Coordinates of C-alpha atoms in Angstrom, one line a residue:
M1 CA 14.8 -4.9 -16.1
A2 CA 12.8 -3.4 -19.2
T3 CA 14.8 -5.2 -21.6
L4 CA 14.0 -8.5 -19.8
V5 CA 10.3 -7.8 -19.6
L6 CA 10.5 -6.7 -23.6
S7 CA 12.2 -9.6 -24.6
G8 CA 10.0 -12.0 -22.4
T9 CA 6.8 -10.2 -24.3
V10 CA 8.7 -11.1 -27.7
V11 CA 9.0 -14.5 -27.1
L12 CA 5.5 -15.1 -25.6
V13 CA 4.0 -13.3 -28.5
V14 CA 6.0 -15.7 -31.0
L15 CA 5.0 -18.3 -29.1
G16 CA 1.3 -17.1 -29.5
F17 CA 1.2 -17.9 -33.0
D18 CA 0.6 -21.3 -32.3
N19 CA -1.3 -20.9 -29.1
P20 CA -3.0 -17.6 -28.2
V21 CA -2.6 -18.2 -24.5
W22 CA 0.7 -17.0 -24.8
W23 CA -0.4 -13.6 -26.1
L24 CA -2.6 -13.3 -23.0
A25 CA 0.7 -14.0 -20.8
A26 CA 2.6 -11.6 -22.9
V27 CA -0.5 -9.0 -22.1
A28 CA -0.6 -9.8 -18.6
L29 CA 3.4 -9.3 -18.2
L30 CA 3.3 -6.4 -19.7
I31 CA 0.5 -4.7 -17.4
L32 CA 2.1 -6.4 -14.6
Y33 CA 5.6 -4.4 -15.3
V34 CA 3.8 -1.4 -16.1
S35 CA 1.7 -1.1 -12.9
Q36 CA 5.0 -1.9 -10.6
A37 CA 6.9 0.5 -12.7
G38 CA 4.4 3.3 -12.4
G39 CA 4.0 2.7 -8.6
R40 CA 7.8 3.0 -8.2
R41 CA 8.0 6.2 -10.3
G42 CA 4.9 7.6 -8.5
T43 CA 6.6 7.3 -5.1
S44 CA 9.9 8.9 -6.1
T45 CA 8.3 12.1 -7.8
T46 CA 6.2 13.0 -5.0
P47 CA 7.2 16.6 -3.6
S48 CA 9.0 16.4 0.2
G49 CA 6.1 18.0 1.9
G50 CA 3.6 15.5 0.6
S51 CA 2.8 11.9 1.7
A52 CA 4.6 9.4 -0.5
G53 CA 1.6 7.2 -0.4
G54 CA 0.2 4.2 1.4
G55 CA 2.8 2.4 3.4
G56 CA 6.0 3.3 1.7
S57 CA 8.9 4.9 3.3
P58 CA 8.7 8.7 4.2
S59 CA 10.5 10.8 1.7
S60 CA 11.5 13.2 4.5
Y61 CA 10.9 13.4 7.8
Q62 CA 8.5 16.3 7.5
A63 CA 6.3 13.6 5.3
Y64 CA 6.7 11.2 8.1
R65 CA 5.3 13.9 10.8
D66 CA 2.5 14.9 8.2
R67 CA 1.5 11.2 8.3
R68 CA 2.0 10.5 11.8
D69 CA -0.4 13.3 12.8
Q70 CA -2.8 12.6 10.3
Q71 CA -3.1 9.2 11.7
A72 CA -3.4 10.6 15.3
R73 CA -6.2 12.8 14.2
W74 CA -8.0 10.2 12.5
E75 CA -7.6 7.9 15.8
R76 CA -9.0 10.8 17.9
R77 CA -11.6 11.3 15.9
Y78 CA -12.5 7.4 16.0
R79 CA -12.5 7.5 19.6
R80 CA -14.6 10.6 19.7
E81 CA -17.1 9.3 17.4
R82 CA -17.4 5.6 18.5
P83 CA -16.7 5.5 22.4
L84 CA -18.3 2.3 23.1
E85 CA -16.2 0.6 20.3
S86 CA -12.8 2.4 21.4
R87 CA -13.8 1.1 25.1
R88 CA -14.1 -2.6 24.2
Q89 CA -10.7 -2.4 22.0
E90 CA -9.0 -1.1 24.9
R91 CA -10.4 -3.6 27.2
H92 CA -9.3 -6.1 24.6
K93 CA -5.8 -4.8 24.4
S94 CA -5.1 -4.7 28.0
A95 CA -6.5 -8.0 28.4
G96 CA -4.0 -9.8 25.6
R97 CA -1.5 -7.9 27.3
S98 CA -2.1 -9.4 30.8
K99 CA -2.3 -12.8 29.0
G100 CA 1.0 -12.6 27.4
K101 CA 3.2 -12.1 30.6

């Protein structure tokens, strides 16, 4: 993949001698590649005890349980701090279920 991106960048730079817009395309391609490669590298090197990040798959069952427990704590805190809003959401959910059946 890196070879393909680098060769595409070289082609865009060569084309850029006539039109500088191609240089911008080359820079955009490199930035996109670096951001994607960095994101993949970051999730694979996280320790197994910690969270792997956003919505990615857990690196271990322990990481999954940690994230699930953290989410449950956030939800309990939300219900405790905003009782009216949480009741409204529950009513909305239950009304949607009864209509769907």
